[in-house]
CSV table of C-alpha atoms (C1' of nucleotides) in Angstrom, one decimal:
chain,number,residue,atom,x,y,z
A,1,MET,CA,102.5,-31.1,25.8
A,2,GLU,CA,101.4,-27.5,26.2
A,3,TYR,CA,103.6,-24.6,27.2
A,4,GLY,CA,102.4,-21.4,28.5
A,5,SER,CA,104.1,-19.5,25.8
A,6,LYS,CA,106.7,-19.9,23.1
A,7,TRP,CA,109.0,-18.0,25.3
A,8,ASP,CA,108.8,-20.6,28.1
A,9,TYR,CA,109.4,-23.2,25.5
A,10,PHE,CA,112.6,-21.6,24.3
A,11,THR,CA,113.7,-20.9,27.8
A,12,LEU,CA,113.3,-24.5,28.7
A,13,ILE,CA,115.3,-25.5,25.7
A,14,ASN,CA,118.0,-23.0,26.6
A,15,GLU,CA,118.2,-24.3,30.1
A,16,LEU,CA,118.5,-27.9,29.0
A,17,THR,CA,121.0,-26.9,26.3
A,18,GLN,CA,123.1,-25.2,28.9
A,19,GLY,CA,122.9,-28.2,31.2
A,20,MET,CA,124.1,-30.4,28.4
A,21,GLU,CA,126.9,-28.1,27.5
A,22,GLN,CA,128.0,-28.1,31.1
A,23,ALA,CA,127.9,-31.8,31.2
A,24,LYS,CA,130.0,-31.9,28.2
A,25,GLN,CA,132.5,-29.6,29.8
A,26,LEU,CA,132.5,-31.8,32.8
A,27,ARG,CA,133.3,-34.7,30.6
A,28,VAL,CA,136.2,-32.8,29.1
A,29,HIS,CA,137.6,-32.1,32.6
A,30,LEU,CA,137.2,-35.7,33.6
A,31,SER,CA,138.3,-37.2,30.3
A,32,SER,CA,141.9,-37.5,31.3
A,33,ALA,CA,141.3,-39.6,34.3
A,34,SER,CA,137.8,-40.7,34.1
A,35,SER,CA,136.9,-44.2,34.7
A,36,GLU,CA,134.6,-46.2,32.5
A,37,SER,CA,131.7,-45.8,34.9
A,38,GLN,CA,132.2,-42.1,35.1
A,39,ASP,CA,132.1,-41.9,31.4
A,40,LEU,CA,129.1,-44.0,31.2
A,41,LEU,CA,127.4,-41.8,33.7
A,42,LEU,CA,128.2,-38.8,31.7
A,43,GLN,CA,126.9,-40.3,28.6
A,44,ARG,CA,123.7,-41.0,30.3
A,45,ILE,CA,123.4,-37.5,31.6
A,46,LEU,CA,124.0,-36.2,28.2
A,47,SER,CA,121.6,-38.6,26.7
A,48,SER,CA,119.0,-37.5,29.1
A,49,PHE,CA,119.5,-34.0,28.1
A,50,GLU,CA,119.2,-34.9,24.5
A,51,LYS,CA,116.0,-36.8,25.1
A,52,ALA,CA,114.5,-34.0,27.1
A,53,LEU,CA,115.4,-31.6,24.4
A,54,SER,CA,114.1,-33.8,21.8
A,55,ILE,CA,110.8,-34.3,23.4
A,56,LEU,CA,110.5,-30.6,24.1
A,57,LYS,CA,111.3,-29.7,20.6
A,58,TRP,CA,109.0,-32.3,19.2
A,59,ASN,CA,106.2,-31.3,21.4
A,60,GLY,CA,107.1,-27.7,21.6
A,61,GLY,CA,106.1,-27.3,18.0
A,62,SER,CA,102.5,-27.4,19.1
A,63,VAL,CA,103.0,-24.0,20.3
A,64,GLY,CA,101.7,-22.4,17.3
A,65,GLN,CA,104.4,-23.5,15.0
A,66,PRO,CA,104.5,-26.0,12.2
A,67,GLN,CA,106.5,-29.0,13.2
A,68,PRO,CA,108.7,-31.2,11.3
A,69,THR,CA,107.5,-34.7,11.6
A,70,PRO,CA,109.5,-37.6,12.6
A,71,PRO,CA,111.6,-39.3,10.0
A,72,ALA,CA,108.8,-41.5,9.4
A,73,SER,CA,110.5,-43.7,7.0
A,74,GLY,CA,113.7,-43.9,8.5
A,75,ALA,CA,116.5,-41.8,8.8
A,76,PRO,CA,116.7,-40.3,11.9
A,77,GLU,CA,119.5,-38.2,12.5
A,78,SER,CA,120.8,-36.3,15.4
A,79,SER,CA,122.3,-33.0,15.3
A,80,VAL,CA,122.8,-33.3,18.9
A,81,SER,CA,125.4,-35.8,18.9
A,82,VAL,CA,127.1,-35.4,22.2
A,83,GLU,CA,130.3,-35.7,20.4
A,84,GLY,CA,129.3,-33.1,18.0
A,85,SER,CA,129.3,-29.4,17.8
A,86,PRO,CA,128.0,-27.2,20.5
A,87,GLN,CA,124.5,-27.9,21.3
A,88,SER,CA,123.5,-24.3,21.4
A,89,GLU,CA,124.4,-23.9,17.8
A,90,ASP,CA,122.3,-26.9,16.9
A,91,VAL,CA,119.4,-25.5,18.8
A,92,LYS,CA,119.5,-22.3,17.0
A,93,LYS,CA,120.0,-24.1,13.8
A,94,ASN,CA,117.1,-26.3,14.3
A,95,PHE,CA,114.8,-23.5,15.1
A,96,ASN,CA,115.7,-22.1,11.8
A,97,ASP,CA,115.2,-25.4,10.3
A,98,TYR,CA,111.7,-25.4,11.4
A,99,GLN,CA,111.0,-22.7,9.0
A,100,ASP,CA,112.9,-24.3,6.2
A,101,LEU,CA,111.0,-27.5,6.8
A,102,VAL,CA,107.8,-25.8,6.3
A,103,ASP,CA,109.0,-24.3,3.1
A,104,VAL,CA,110.3,-27.3,1.5
A,105,SER,CA,107.5,-29.7,1.3
A,106,LYS,CA,107.7,-31.2,-2.1
A,107,LYS,CA,110.8,-33.0,-2.7
A,108,ARG,CA,111.5,-36.5,-3.7
A,109,LYS,CA,109.8,-39.6,-3.0
A,110,THR,CA,111.3,-43.0,-3.1
A,111,GLN,CA,113.4,-45.1,-1.0
A,112,LEU,CA,114.5,-43.1,1.9
A,113,THR,CA,118.1,-43.0,2.8
A,114,TRP,CA,119.9,-41.8,5.8
A,115,THR,CA,123.4,-41.9,7.1
A,116,GLU,CA,124.7,-43.0,10.4
A,117,GLN,CA,128.1,-42.6,11.8
A,118,VAL,CA,129.6,-45.3,13.8
A,119,ARG,CA,132.8,-44.9,15.7
A,120,ILE,CA,134.5,-48.1,16.5
A,121,SER,CA,136.8,-48.4,19.4
A,122,PRO,CA,140.5,-48.7,18.4
A,123,ASP,CA,140.9,-51.7,20.7
A,124,ASN,CA,138.1,-53.4,18.8
A,125,GLY,CA,140.2,-53.7,15.8
A,126,LEU,CA,139.6,-52.1,12.5
A,127,GLU,CA,137.5,-54.6,10.8
A,128,GLY,CA,134.6,-52.4,10.6
A,129,PRO,CA,131.5,-51.2,12.4
A,130,ALA,CA,129.7,-53.7,14.4
A,131,ASP,CA,126.4,-55.4,13.7
A,132,ASP,CA,123.3,-53.4,13.7
A,133,GLY,CA,121.0,-56.3,14.4
A,134,TYR,CA,120.2,-57.2,10.8
A,135,SER,CA,121.7,-59.7,8.6
A,136,TRP,CA,123.6,-58.2,5.6
A,137,ARG,CA,125.3,-59.7,2.7
A,138,LYS,CA,128.0,-57.8,0.9
A,139,TYR,CA,127.3,-57.6,-2.8
A,140,GLY,CA,129.9,-55.1,-3.9
A,141,GLN,CA,132.7,-52.8,-3.2
A,142,LYS,CA,133.8,-49.8,-5.1
A,143,GLU,CA,136.6,-47.3,-5.0
A,144,ILE,CA,135.0,-43.9,-4.6
A,145,LEU,CA,136.5,-40.9,-6.2
A,146,GLY,CA,138.3,-38.8,-3.7
A,147,ALA,CA,137.8,-41.2,-0.9
A,148,LYS,CA,140.6,-43.0,0.8
A,149,TYR,CA,138.8,-46.1,1.4
A,150,PRO,CA,136.5,-48.2,-0.8
A,151,ARG,CA,132.8,-48.2,-0.2
A,152,SER,CA,131.1,-51.5,0.6
A,153,TYR,CA,127.6,-52.4,-0.5
A,154,TYR,CA,125.4,-54.6,1.5
A,155,ARG,CA,121.9,-55.9,1.0
A,156,CYS,CA,119.7,-57.7,3.4
A,157,THR,CA,120.4,-61.4,3.5
A,158,TYR,CA,116.7,-62.1,3.2
A,159,ARG,CA,116.2,-60.1,0.1
A,160,HIS,CA,114.9,-63.1,-1.8
A,161,MET,CA,113.5,-65.1,1.1
A,162,LYS,CA,111.5,-62.3,2.6
A,163,ASN,CA,111.6,-59.8,-0.2
A,164,CYS,CA,113.5,-57.4,2.0
A,165,TRP,CA,115.1,-54.7,0.0
A,166,ALA,CA,117.0,-52.9,2.6
A,167,THR,CA,120.6,-52.0,1.7
A,168,LYS,CA,123.4,-50.2,3.3
A,169,GLN,CA,126.7,-48.7,2.2
A,170,VAL,CA,129.6,-48.6,4.5
A,171,GLN,CA,132.3,-46.0,4.0
A,172,ARG,CA,135.2,-45.5,6.2
A,173,SER,CA,135.9,-41.9,7.0
A,174,ASP,CA,138.8,-40.4,5.4
A,175,ASP,CA,139.6,-38.3,8.4
A,176,ASP,CA,139.1,-40.8,11.1
A,177,PRO,CA,139.6,-44.5,10.2
A,178,TYR,CA,137.7,-45.4,13.4
A,179,VAL,CA,134.6,-43.8,12.0
A,180,PHE,CA,132.4,-45.5,9.5
A,181,GLU,CA,129.6,-43.8,7.7
A,182,ILE,CA,126.8,-46.1,7.1
A,183,THR,CA,124.1,-45.2,4.7
A,184,TYR,CA,121.0,-47.2,5.0
A,185,LYS,CA,118.5,-47.4,2.2
A,186,GLY,CA,115.1,-48.8,2.5
A,187,ALA,CA,113.3,-50.5,5.3
A,188,HIS,CA,113.7,-54.0,6.5
A,189,VAL,CA,110.6,-56.0,6.1
A,190,CYS,CA,112.3,-59.2,7.1
A,191,ASN,CA,111.7,-58.8,10.8
A,192,THR,CA,115.0,-60.4,11.6
A,193,ALA,CA,116.7,-57.6,13.4
A,194,ILE,CA,116.3,-59.0,16.9
A,195,ASN,CA,116.7,-62.6,16.5
A,196,ASN,CA,119.4,-62.7,14.1
A,197,SER,CA,122.0,-61.1,16.2
A,198,ALA,CA,124.7,-63.1,14.8
A,199,PRO,CA,124.9,-63.1,11.0
A,200,THR,CA,126.6,-60.1,9.7
A,201,PRO,CA,129.1,-59.4,7.1
A,202,SER,CA,132.3,-60.8,8.0
A,203,THR,CA,133.9,-57.5,8.4
A,204,GLU,CA,131.5,-56.6,11.0
A,205,LYS,CA,131.3,-59.9,12.8
A,206,GLN,CA,134.4,-59.6,14.7
A,207,GLU,CA,133.4,-56.4,16.3
A,208,LEU,CA,130.3,-58.0,17.5
A,209,LYS,CA,132.0,-61.0,19.0
A,210,HIS,CA,134.3,-59.1,21.2
A,211,HIS,CA,132.9,-56.6,23.4
A,212,SER,CA,130.4,-54.7,21.5
A,213,TYR,CA,127.9,-57.3,21.9
A,214,ASN,CA,127.7,-57.0,25.5
A,215,HIS,CA,126.7,-53.4,25.1
A,216,TYR,CA,124.3,-54.6,22.6
A,217,ASN,CA,122.5,-56.8,25.0
A,218,HIS,CA,122.7,-54.3,27.6
A,219,GLN,CA,120.9,-51.9,25.5
A,220,THR,CA,118.0,-54.3,25.0
A,221,GLN,CA,117.1,-53.5,28.5
A,222,GLN,CA,115.7,-50.2,27.5
A,223,PRO,CA,112.8,-48.6,29.3
A,224,LYS,CA,109.8,-49.8,27.6
A,225,GLN,CA,107.4,-47.2,28.9
A,226,MET,CA,107.9,-44.6,26.2
A,227,LEU,CA,107.7,-47.3,23.7
A,228,MET,CA,104.4,-48.4,25.0
A,229,ASN,CA,103.1,-44.9,25.0
A,230,PHE,CA,104.4,-44.4,21.6
A,231,GLN,CA,102.8,-47.4,20.3
A,232,ALA,CA,99.6,-46.8,22.1
A,233,ASN,CA,99.5,-43.4,20.6
A,234,LEU,CA,100.1,-44.5,17.1
A,235,ARG,CA,96.8,-45.3,15.7
A,236,VAL,CA,98.1,-46.9,12.6
A,237,SER,CA,96.3,-49.3,10.5
A,238,THR,CA,98.8,-51.4,8.8
A,239,GLY,CA,96.3,-53.5,7.1
A,240,ASP,CA,98.4,-56.4,8.0
A,241,SER,CA,96.9,-58.3,10.9
A,242,GLU,CA,99.8,-60.7,10.8
A,243,ASN,CA,102.2,-58.2,12.1
A,244,LYS,CA,99.8,-56.3,14.2
A,245,ASP,CA,101.2,-57.1,17.5
A,246,THR,CA,104.7,-57.0,16.5
A,247,VAL,CA,106.2,-55.0,19.2
A,248,SER,CA,109.8,-54.8,19.1
A,249,PRO,CA,112.2,-52.7,21.0
A,250,PHE,CA,114.1,-50.4,18.8
A,251,SER,CA,116.9,-48.1,19.5
A,252,PHE,CA,118.5,-45.3,17.8
A,253,PRO,CA,121.6,-44.9,15.9
A,254,SER,CA,124.7,-43.6,17.2
A,255,THR,CA,125.1,-40.5,15.2
A,256,LEU,CA,122.9,-40.1,12.3
A,257,THR,CA,124.5,-37.6,10.2
A,258,HIS,CA,122.3,-37.0,7.4
A,259,MET,CA,119.8,-38.2,4.9
A,260,GLU,CA,121.2,-38.7,1.5
A,261,GLY,CA,120.4,-36.4,-1.3
A,262,GLU,CA,120.4,-32.8,-1.9
A,263,ASN,CA,121.0,-30.6,1.0
A,264,GLN,CA,117.5,-29.6,1.4
A,265,ILE,CA,115.2,-29.6,4.3
A,266,LEU,CA,112.2,-31.9,4.1
A,267,PRO,CA,109.3,-32.2,6.3
A,268,ILE,CA,109.1,-35.7,7.4
A,269,SER,CA,105.9,-36.0,5.7
A,270,THR,CA,107.7,-35.8,2.5
A,271,LEU,CA,109.9,-38.5,3.5
A,272,VAL,CA,107.1,-40.8,4.0
A,273,ASP,CA,106.9,-43.3,1.4
A,274,ASP,CA,106.1,-46.9,1.2
A,275,ASN,CA,108.7,-47.6,3.7
A,276,LEU,CA,107.4,-45.2,6.2
A,277,LEU,CA,108.3,-46.0,9.7
A,278,GLY,CA,110.0,-49.2,8.7
A,279,THR,CA,112.9,-47.2,7.7
A,280,CYS,CA,112.5,-44.7,10.4
A,281,PHE,CA,113.9,-46.8,13.1
A,282,PRO,CA,116.0,-49.2,11.3
A,283,SER,CA,118.8,-51.2,12.7
A,284,PHE,CA,119.9,-48.7,15.1
A,285,VAL,CA,121.0,-50.9,17.7
A,286,SER,CA,124.5,-51.2,16.8
A,287,PRO,CA,126.7,-52.7,19.3
A,288,ALA,CA,129.4,-50.6,18.0
A,289,THR,CA,127.2,-47.8,18.6
A,290,SER,CA,126.8,-48.4,22.2
A,291,GLY,CA,130.4,-49.1,22.5
A,292,SER,CA,131.2,-45.9,20.9
A,293,ASN,CA,131.1,-42.4,22.0
A,294,TYR,CA,128.0,-41.8,20.0
A,295,ILE,CA,124.9,-41.5,22.1
A,296,PRO,CA,121.8,-43.1,20.9
A,297,ILE,CA,119.0,-40.7,20.4
A,298,SER,CA,115.3,-40.8,20.5
A,299,PRO,CA,113.0,-40.6,17.6
A,300,CYS,CA,112.0,-37.2,18.7
A,301,GLN,CA,115.5,-36.0,18.6
A,302,MET,CA,115.9,-37.5,15.3
A,303,VAL,CA,113.2,-35.4,14.0
A,304,ASN,CA,113.2,-32.1,15.6
A,305,PHE,CA,116.6,-32.1,16.9
A,306,GLY,CA,118.1,-33.7,14.0
A,307,ARG,CA,119.5,-31.6,11.3
A,308,ALA,CA,116.4,-31.5,9.4
A,309,GLN,CA,118.1,-30.4,6.2
A,310,ASN,CA,119.8,-33.7,6.3
A,311,LEU,CA,116.7,-35.7,6.4
A,312,GLN,CA,116.3,-36.6,2.8
A,313,SER,CA,115.0,-39.0,0.5
A,314,SER,CA,116.6,-39.6,-2.8
A,315,ASP,CA,116.0,-40.1,-6.4
A,316,SER,CA,112.7,-39.5,-7.9
A,317,ASP,CA,110.3,-36.7,-7.1
A,318,LEU,CA,108.2,-37.0,-4.1
A,319,THR,CA,104.6,-37.1,-4.6
A,320,ASP,CA,102.6,-34.8,-2.6
A,321,ILE,CA,102.1,-36.2,0.8
A,322,THR,CA,100.5,-33.3,2.5
A,323,ALA,CA,101.5,-32.7,6.0
A,324,SER,CA,98.3,-32.4,7.9
A,325,ALA,CA,97.6,-31.5,11.5
A,326,THR,CA,96.2,-34.5,13.1
A,327,ASN,CA,95.1,-35.7,16.4
A,328,SER,CA,98.2,-37.6,16.7
A,329,PRO,CA,98.9,-37.9,20.4
A,330,ILE,CA,102.4,-37.1,19.5
A,331,ALA,CA,102.3,-33.4,19.7
A,332,GLY,CA,103.7,-31.7,16.8
A,333,LEU,CA,103.6,-34.7,14.7
A,334,ASP,CA,102.7,-33.1,11.6
A,335,PHE,CA,101.7,-35.7,9.2
A,336,SER,CA,98.7,-37.9,9.4
A,337,ILE,CA,99.9,-41.3,10.4
A,338,ASP,CA,96.7,-42.7,9.4
A,339,SER,CA,97.1,-41.4,6.0
A,340,VAL,CA,100.3,-43.2,5.3
A,341,GLU,CA,101.2,-46.7,4.9
A,342,LEU,CA,103.0,-47.9,7.9
A,343,ASP,CA,105.4,-50.6,7.4
A,344,PRO,CA,103.9,-53.5,9.3
A,345,ASN,CA,107.3,-54.7,10.0
A,346,PHE,CA,108.5,-51.5,11.6
A,347,PRO,CA,111.1,-52.6,14.0
A,348,PHE,CA,109.8,-51.2,17.1
A,349,ASN,CA,111.8,-53.9,18.8
A,350,THR,CA,115.1,-52.6,17.9
A,351,HIS,CA,117.2,-52.6,21.0
A,352,GLY,CA,117.8,-49.6,23.0
A,353,PHE,CA,115.0,-47.6,21.7
A,354,PHE,CA,115.1,-45.1,24.5
A,355,THR,CA,118.6,-45.3,25.6
B,1,DA,C1',128.4,-78.5,-0.5
B,2,DG,C1',126.3,-74.4,0.4
B,3,DA,C1',126.9,-69.8,1.9
B,4,DA,C1',129.4,-65.6,1.8
B,5,DT,C1',132.8,-62.6,-0.3
B,6,DT,C1',135.4,-60.7,-4.0
B,7,DT,C1',135.9,-58.3,-8.1
B,8,DG,C1',135.5,-57.1,-12.9
B,9,DA,C1',131.7,-56.0,-16.0
B,10,DC,C1',127.7,-53.9,-16.8
B,11,DC,C1',123.9,-50.5,-15.9
B,12,DT,C1',122.1,-46.1,-14.6
B,13,DC,C1',122.2,-41.5,-13.7
B,14,DT,C1',123.9,-36.9,-14.1
C,1,DA,C1',131.8,-39.6,-20.4
C,2,DG,C1',132.5,-40.6,-15.8
C,3,DA,C1',131.1,-41.8,-11.2
C,4,DG,C1',128.4,-44.6,-8.4
C,5,DG,C1',125.6,-48.7,-7.9
C,6,DT,C1',124.5,-53.5,-8.9
C,7,DC,C1',125.1,-58.0,-11.0
C,8,DA,C1',127.1,-62.3,-11.3
C,9,DA,C1',131.0,-65.6,-12.0
C,10,DA,C1',134.9,-66.9,-9.6
C,11,DT,C1',136.8,-67.6,-5.3
C,12,DT,C1',137.0,-68.4,-0.4
C,13,DC,C1',135.1,-69.8,3.8
C,14,DT,C1',132.6,-72.7,7.0
DNA sequence: AGAATTTGACCTCT
DNA sequence: AGAGGTCAAATTCT
C-alpha cells in the first residue's frame, strides 16, 4: 500500500484512532444498559478499527521508514487492546517504537515467548482460562515470589508423540482474578490445534464446555479472504512438502501483553528463530478469548501495533538475522521470509484469524 | 489400566 | 543463594 505522503499516513491513523476512541466512549455510555448484541457490535466496530490501524501501520511503514516485522515466531501482542489504554497513546508510542525497533536489532535468539492475557467471565467460574485449541498437559506448579497465585506449567500433550515442544505458563493476575496471563513458549509442531478441541488441562476444560466453546466455533467462521491473500503472498519454502498445503485458519489472541524477556524492542526479524511463524500465530483461538472483553487482533496489529518493546525472545543471544527489505507482498514486512525457516506446521488454521 | 495431575526434589540461571 | 523451571514418583481421575 502506498500513501501519498507520510503525513497522509499519519492523518489516516489519527482519524482511525479517533474513531476507535469514540467507539470506546460509546461503549462506556452504553455499558450500563447495553445488550449482548450491542456489545458484540461495539466490539466488532472496535475490532475493525484495530485491524484497519494495524494494516495501515504495517503497510504504512513502506513510506520511507523501516518497519518492524511481524512477530514471525510467535508472540503477537496488541497494544491496542480495546480494553486497554487510550489508543492515541499507543499510536504515539508505537511510532516511537518504530525507531527503537530499528535500533535494537541484535538481541537474543532462542525460543520465542510471548504473553497473552485472557479474561474469563465471572459466570464461567474461576477454573481458569479456556482452551486455546491445543492440547496441554500440566507438568508443574510453582509458587511465585510476590505473586498471589501459583504459576502452572503446561507442555504440549504431544511432546513425545510429535516432538512438539511448545509450553505455556498460566499465571492468574494478582489484581484481577478473572485475568490469566498465559505465557507461551515455542511453536506447536503437532498440528493438533484445530482438531483436538477437546483435550485440555482440567482447569481449562470446564470453561470450554460451558459457553466459551460456542464462541470458539463461532470464531472459526472467520473471513478467509485475508488469509488467502496472506498465504498467497507468503512465498515461503518450508522444505516440507508434507505440510505444504496445510492451510489452517488461525486467529489472534485476546490481549497479548508482551513478549518475555528484557524490556527491549526487537525487530521481528530478530525474533525469528527456528520456530518462526509457528509460534507467531499460536493457539490464539481461545474460547475464553472470544468470550472475554479482549478483542482478537490481526497479525499486522500484533506487529506494528503491538508494543514492540514487548516482543521479545528470551534466553540466549540472538544470532544475526538481518532484516532485509524484500519483495514481500506484505508491505513493510522487513525480514526476508525466504531467508528464514518457516515452521511448516504454522497454524494458519487457528480459528478466528481475522476476527 | 492408562492418562492426567499433583507436588516435592532437583536443575539451571542470575 | 535464591527464584524459577522441569522432572518424576505418587496420587487421582476416567
